Structure formats: structure tokens, C-alpha cells
Short mmCIF file of C-alpha atoms in Angstrom, two decimals:
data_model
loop_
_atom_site.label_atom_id
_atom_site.label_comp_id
_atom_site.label_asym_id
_atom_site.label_seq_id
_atom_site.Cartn_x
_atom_site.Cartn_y
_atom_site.Cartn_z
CA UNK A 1 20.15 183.42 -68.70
CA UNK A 2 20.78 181.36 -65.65
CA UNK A 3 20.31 183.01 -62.39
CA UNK A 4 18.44 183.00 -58.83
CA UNK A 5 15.04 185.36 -58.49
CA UNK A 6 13.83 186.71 -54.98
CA UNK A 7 10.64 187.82 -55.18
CA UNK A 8 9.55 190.31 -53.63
CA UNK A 9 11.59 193.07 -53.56
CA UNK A 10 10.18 194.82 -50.22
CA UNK A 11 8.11 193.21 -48.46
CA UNK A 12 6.32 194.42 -45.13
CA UNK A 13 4.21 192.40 -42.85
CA UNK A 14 2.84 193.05 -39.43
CA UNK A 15 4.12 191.83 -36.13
CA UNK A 16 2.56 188.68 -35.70
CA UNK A 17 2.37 187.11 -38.69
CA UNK A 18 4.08 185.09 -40.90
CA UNK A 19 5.75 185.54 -44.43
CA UNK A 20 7.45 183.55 -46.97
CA UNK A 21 10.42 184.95 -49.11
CA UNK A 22 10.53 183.04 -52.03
CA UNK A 23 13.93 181.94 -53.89
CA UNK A 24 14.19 180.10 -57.21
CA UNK A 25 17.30 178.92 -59.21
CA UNK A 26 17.51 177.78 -62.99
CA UNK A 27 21.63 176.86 -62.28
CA UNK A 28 21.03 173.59 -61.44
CA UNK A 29 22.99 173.87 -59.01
CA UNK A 30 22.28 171.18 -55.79
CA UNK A 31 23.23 173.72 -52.83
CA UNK A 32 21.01 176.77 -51.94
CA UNK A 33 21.14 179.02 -48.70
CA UNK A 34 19.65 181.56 -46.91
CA UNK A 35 21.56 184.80 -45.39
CA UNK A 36 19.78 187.38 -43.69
CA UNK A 37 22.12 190.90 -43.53
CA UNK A 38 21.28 193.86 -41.02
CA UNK A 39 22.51 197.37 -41.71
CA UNK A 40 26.18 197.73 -42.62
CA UNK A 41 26.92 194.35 -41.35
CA UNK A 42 27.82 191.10 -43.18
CA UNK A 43 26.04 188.33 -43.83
CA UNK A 44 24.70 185.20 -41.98
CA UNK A 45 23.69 182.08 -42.13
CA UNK A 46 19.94 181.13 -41.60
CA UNK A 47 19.63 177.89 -43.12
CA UNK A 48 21.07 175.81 -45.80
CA UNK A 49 19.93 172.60 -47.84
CA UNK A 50 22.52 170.33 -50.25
CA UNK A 51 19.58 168.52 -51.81
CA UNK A 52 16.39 167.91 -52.29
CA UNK A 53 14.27 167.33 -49.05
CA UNK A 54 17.02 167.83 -46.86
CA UNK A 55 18.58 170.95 -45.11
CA UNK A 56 20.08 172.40 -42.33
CA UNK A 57 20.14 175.07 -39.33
CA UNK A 58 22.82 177.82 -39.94
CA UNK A 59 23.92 179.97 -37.55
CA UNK A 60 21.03 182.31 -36.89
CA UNK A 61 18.09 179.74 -37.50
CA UNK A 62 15.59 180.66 -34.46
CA UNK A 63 12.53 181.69 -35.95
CA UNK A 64 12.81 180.97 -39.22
CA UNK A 65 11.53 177.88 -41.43
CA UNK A 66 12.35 176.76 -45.07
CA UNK A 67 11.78 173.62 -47.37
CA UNK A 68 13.24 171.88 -50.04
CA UNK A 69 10.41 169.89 -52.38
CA UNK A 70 12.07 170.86 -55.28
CA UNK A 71 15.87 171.65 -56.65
CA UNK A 72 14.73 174.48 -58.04
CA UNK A 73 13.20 176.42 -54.89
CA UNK A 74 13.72 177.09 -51.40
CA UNK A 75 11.53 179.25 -49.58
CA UNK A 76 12.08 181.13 -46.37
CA UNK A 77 9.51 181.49 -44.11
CA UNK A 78 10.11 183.95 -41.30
CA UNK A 79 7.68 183.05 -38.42
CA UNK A 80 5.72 185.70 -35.35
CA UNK A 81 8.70 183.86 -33.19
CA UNK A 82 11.55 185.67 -34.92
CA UNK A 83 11.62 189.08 -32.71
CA UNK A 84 13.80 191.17 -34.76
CA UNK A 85 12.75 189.90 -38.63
CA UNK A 86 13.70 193.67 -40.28
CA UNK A 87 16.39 193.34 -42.31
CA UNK A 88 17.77 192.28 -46.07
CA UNK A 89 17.55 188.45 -47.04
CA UNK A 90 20.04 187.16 -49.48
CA UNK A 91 19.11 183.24 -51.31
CA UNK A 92 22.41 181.87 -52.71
CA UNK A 93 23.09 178.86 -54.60
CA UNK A 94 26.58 177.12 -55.29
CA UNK A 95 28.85 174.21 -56.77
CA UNK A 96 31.82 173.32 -55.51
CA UNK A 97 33.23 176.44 -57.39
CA UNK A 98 31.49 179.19 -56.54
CA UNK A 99 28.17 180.68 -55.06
CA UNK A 100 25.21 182.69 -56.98
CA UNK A 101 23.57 185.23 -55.77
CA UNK A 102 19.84 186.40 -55.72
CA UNK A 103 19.05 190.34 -55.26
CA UNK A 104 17.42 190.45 -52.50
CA UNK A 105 14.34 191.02 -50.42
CA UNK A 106 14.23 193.57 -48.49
CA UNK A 107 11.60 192.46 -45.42
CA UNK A 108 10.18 195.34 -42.84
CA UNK A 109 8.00 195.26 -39.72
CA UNK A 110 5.49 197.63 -39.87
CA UNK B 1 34.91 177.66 -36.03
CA UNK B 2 35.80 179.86 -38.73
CA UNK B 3 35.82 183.16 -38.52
CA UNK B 4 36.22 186.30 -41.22
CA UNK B 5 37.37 189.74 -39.64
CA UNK B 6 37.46 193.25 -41.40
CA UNK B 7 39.05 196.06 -39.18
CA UNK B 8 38.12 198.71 -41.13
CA UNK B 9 34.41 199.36 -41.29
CA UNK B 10 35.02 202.61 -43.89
CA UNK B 11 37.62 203.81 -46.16
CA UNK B 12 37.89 206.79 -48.28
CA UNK B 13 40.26 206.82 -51.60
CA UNK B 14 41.11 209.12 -54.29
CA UNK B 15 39.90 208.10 -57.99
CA UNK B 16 42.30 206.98 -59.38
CA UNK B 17 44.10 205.48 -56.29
CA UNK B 18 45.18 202.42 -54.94
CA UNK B 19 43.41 200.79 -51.98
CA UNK B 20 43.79 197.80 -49.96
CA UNK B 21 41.15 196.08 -47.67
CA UNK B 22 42.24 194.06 -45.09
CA UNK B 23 41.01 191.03 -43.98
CA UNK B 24 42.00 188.34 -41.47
CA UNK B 25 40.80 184.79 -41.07
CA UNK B 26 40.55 181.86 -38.54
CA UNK B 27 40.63 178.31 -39.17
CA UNK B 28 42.13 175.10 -38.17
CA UNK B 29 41.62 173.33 -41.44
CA UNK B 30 44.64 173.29 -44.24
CA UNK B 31 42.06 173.21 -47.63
CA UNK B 32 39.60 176.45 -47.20
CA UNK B 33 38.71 179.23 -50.10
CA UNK B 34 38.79 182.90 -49.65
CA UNK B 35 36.55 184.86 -51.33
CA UNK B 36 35.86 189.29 -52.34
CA UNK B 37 32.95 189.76 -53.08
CA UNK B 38 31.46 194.07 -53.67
CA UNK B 39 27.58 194.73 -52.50
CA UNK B 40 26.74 197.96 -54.10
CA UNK B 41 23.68 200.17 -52.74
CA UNK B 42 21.43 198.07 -54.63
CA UNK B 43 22.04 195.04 -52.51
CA UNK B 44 23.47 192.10 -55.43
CA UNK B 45 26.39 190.40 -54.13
CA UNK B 46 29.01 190.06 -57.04
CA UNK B 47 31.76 187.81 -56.68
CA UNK B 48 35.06 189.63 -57.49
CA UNK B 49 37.85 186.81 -56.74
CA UNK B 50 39.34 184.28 -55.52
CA UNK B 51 41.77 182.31 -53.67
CA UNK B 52 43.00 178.61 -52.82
CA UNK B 53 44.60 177.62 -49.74
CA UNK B 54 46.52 175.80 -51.78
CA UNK B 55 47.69 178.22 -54.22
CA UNK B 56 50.91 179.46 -54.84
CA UNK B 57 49.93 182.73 -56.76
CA UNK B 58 47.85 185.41 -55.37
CA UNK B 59 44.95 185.62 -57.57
CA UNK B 60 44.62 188.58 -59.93
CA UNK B 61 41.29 189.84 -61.55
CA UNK B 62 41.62 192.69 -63.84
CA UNK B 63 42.12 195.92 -61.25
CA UNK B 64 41.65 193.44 -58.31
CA UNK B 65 44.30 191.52 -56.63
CA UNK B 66 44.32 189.66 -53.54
CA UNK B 67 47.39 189.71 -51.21
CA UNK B 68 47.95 186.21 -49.74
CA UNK B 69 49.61 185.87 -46.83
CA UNK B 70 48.94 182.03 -45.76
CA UNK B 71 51.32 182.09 -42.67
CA UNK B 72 50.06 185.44 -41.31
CA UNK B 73 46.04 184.16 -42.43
CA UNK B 74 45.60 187.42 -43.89
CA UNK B 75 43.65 188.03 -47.69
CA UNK B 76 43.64 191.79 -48.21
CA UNK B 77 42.20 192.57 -51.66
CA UNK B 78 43.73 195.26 -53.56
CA UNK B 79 41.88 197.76 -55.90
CA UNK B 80 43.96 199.88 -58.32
CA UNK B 81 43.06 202.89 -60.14
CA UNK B 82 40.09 203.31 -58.15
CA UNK B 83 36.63 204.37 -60.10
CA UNK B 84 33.82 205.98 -59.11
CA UNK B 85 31.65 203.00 -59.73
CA UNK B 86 33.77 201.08 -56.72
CA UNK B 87 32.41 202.68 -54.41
CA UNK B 88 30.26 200.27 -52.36
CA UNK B 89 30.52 197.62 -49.74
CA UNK B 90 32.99 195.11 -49.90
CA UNK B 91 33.21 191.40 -48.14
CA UNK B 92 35.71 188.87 -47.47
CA UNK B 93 34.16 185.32 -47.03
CA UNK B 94 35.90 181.77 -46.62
CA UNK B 95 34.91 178.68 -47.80
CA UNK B 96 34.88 175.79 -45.68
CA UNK B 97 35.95 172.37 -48.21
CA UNK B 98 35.59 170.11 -45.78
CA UNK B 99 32.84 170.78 -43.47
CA UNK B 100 29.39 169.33 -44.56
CA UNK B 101 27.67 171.90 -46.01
CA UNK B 102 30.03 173.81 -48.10
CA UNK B 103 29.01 176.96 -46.22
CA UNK B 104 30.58 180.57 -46.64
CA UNK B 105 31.35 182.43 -43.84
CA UNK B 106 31.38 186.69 -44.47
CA UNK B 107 33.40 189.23 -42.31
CA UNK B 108 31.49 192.12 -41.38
CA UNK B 109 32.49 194.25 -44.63
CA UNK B 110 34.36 197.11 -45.43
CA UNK B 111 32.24 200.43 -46.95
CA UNK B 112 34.68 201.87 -49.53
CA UNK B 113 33.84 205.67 -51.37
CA UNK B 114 36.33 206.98 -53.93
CA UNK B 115 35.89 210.73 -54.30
CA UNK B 116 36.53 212.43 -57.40
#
């Protein structure tokens, strides 16, 4: 079946170092995004891409970096420079129609 | 810029009961989408319906319904017969068409629990 995976889960990581969320899509689908939630809040937007090699900063993109070599994937990487980085991280992909959604990774600061 | 607002950040309903989340908008542009979408405890998003700007009919989905209300910019979804299994976190989003980007822009949610 078509979907998006987010692997990990949970994921912790000392202060001070990087990690990379990873987020891969089988819909064929051109668009994929990045949303980072905090408790009982909704979403926002971190960064988005349309196609391949190409994307864009959302709303909340300080500290954070992604790329887009293939349709298929777009990784997160969430830098030492993002101060607050605990919290949920949605990957979403989309058509004109409608968005997909990954599970989720669930990222803490230890 | 677009903005998405929830007022109510919990509700509590009866099974069985009706409920209706509320949910405001902002935008300047006449062609936008509105989206519900629930977020149970486990964290998936899952898309629950939708509406045009340029629909005439509110849309309908099984025990969902969404109350449009262009001139007021108001999209309050309605649950009926409320089940145990709704009880989770629920999100109103809007869909830019025109903007590059296609992005989709969440209120801060709603947290619903139907008691028994």
C-alpha cells in the first residue's frame, strides 16, 4: 500500500548535536513537508519542497535543514542551533487534492 | 496571511451526542480549502473532510459534517452520535490554492473526550 514512513519513532539525541528524521513516500506525489507540533498545539510549518532539488523555508525554519535528491525522500535535519528541538515531527506529502500523512517521530533532548 | 483559529481548546460530550467544533478563518483570497482532520493519542493525522470555497453544499462524511458559513469565514465540523473511539484531537486547516507552495495552515486544535 501507498503511504509515507518516518523512521524513527522516538528518537533522543543530546544537546549539541545533530539528527536527521527521515521521511519517505511511495505516492508519487511531487509535494512533501515538514511540521513540527509541540504539546496540545497545532501544527507548523518547517520547510516544504514542490520538487525535486528545490524547497522552501516555512514558517518556523531556524535551525533546521532538509534536502530533496530524490522524489521519494526528504529528510529533516534538526541542527545544535535549534534551542528548543523537543517535540513531535509530522512529514506530509500532497497533490492538489489532498495531503498524506506520516506517523510521526517523536524527537527528545536528553 | 492566513490564519486558522479554534476557541475551544477542550470539549466534553456524551456518547452518543452531537458536537460541534468551531473554527474561524482569515484570508484575503476568494479560492482556499478547508480541511478536519482527528490526531488520536497515537499521533497519525487522518483527514476527515472537506470543503471548497467554492462550494455550494456543506460537505458531509458519514457522522461528520462541516457547517459552512462563507460570509461569516467560519467551518465548524459537526460530529453526530458521538463514539468512544472520537475521542482525540481535532484540527481545522486551510489550504492556500494560490500561493506557491500549496501549503496548509492548522489552527491550534480542539481536544474532544466523549464519556460513556
Amino acid at each position: 500500500d501507498g503511504g509515507i514512513t518516518q523512521s524513527p519513532k522516538y528518537l533522543f539525541r543530546k544537546e549539541g548535536q545533530n539528527v536527521t528524521l527521515s521521511c519517505e513516500q511511495n505516492l508519487n506525489h511531487d509535494a512533501m513537508y515538514w511540521y513540527r507540533q509541540d504539546p496540545g498545539q497545532g501544527l507548523r510549518l518547517i520547510y516544504y519542497s514542490q520538487i525535486v532539488n528545490d524547497f522552501q523555508k516555512g514558517d518556523i525554519a531556524e535551525g533546521y535543514s532538509v534536502s530533496r535528491e530524490k522524489k521519494e525522500s526528504f529528510p529533516l535535519t534538526v541542527t545544535s542551533a535549534q534551542k528548543n528541538p523537543t517535540a513531535f515531527y509530522l512529514c506530509a506529502s500532497s497533490t492538489h487534492w489532498g495531503w498524506t500523512f506520516g506517523s510521526g517521530t517523536r524527537l527528545t533532548v536528553v | 496571511a492566513q490564519k486558522i483559529t479554534q476557541t475551544q481548546p477542550g470539549m466534553f460530550v456524551q456518547e452518543k451526542e452531537a458536537v460541534t467544533l468551531d473554527c474561524t478563518y482569515d484570508t484575503s483570497d476568494q479560492s482556499y480549502g478547508l480541511f478536519w482532520y482527528k490526531q488520536p493519542s497515537s499521533g497519525e493525522m487522518i483527514f476527515l473532510i472537506y470543503q471548497g470555497s467554492y462550494d455550494e453544499q456543506n460537505a458531509t462524511e458519514g457522522r461528520y459534517s462541516l457547517n459552512f458559513q462563507k460570509a461569516r469565514k467560519s467551518a465548524n465540523l459537526v460530529i453526530s452520535a458521538s463514539q468512544l473511539g472520537d475521542s482525540a484531537m481535532y484540527f481545522c486547516a486551510m489550504r492556500d490554492t494560490k500561493a506557491a507552495g500549496n501549503k496548509l495552515t492548522f489552527g491550534g486544535g480542539t481536544r474532544v473526550l466523549v464519556k460513556p
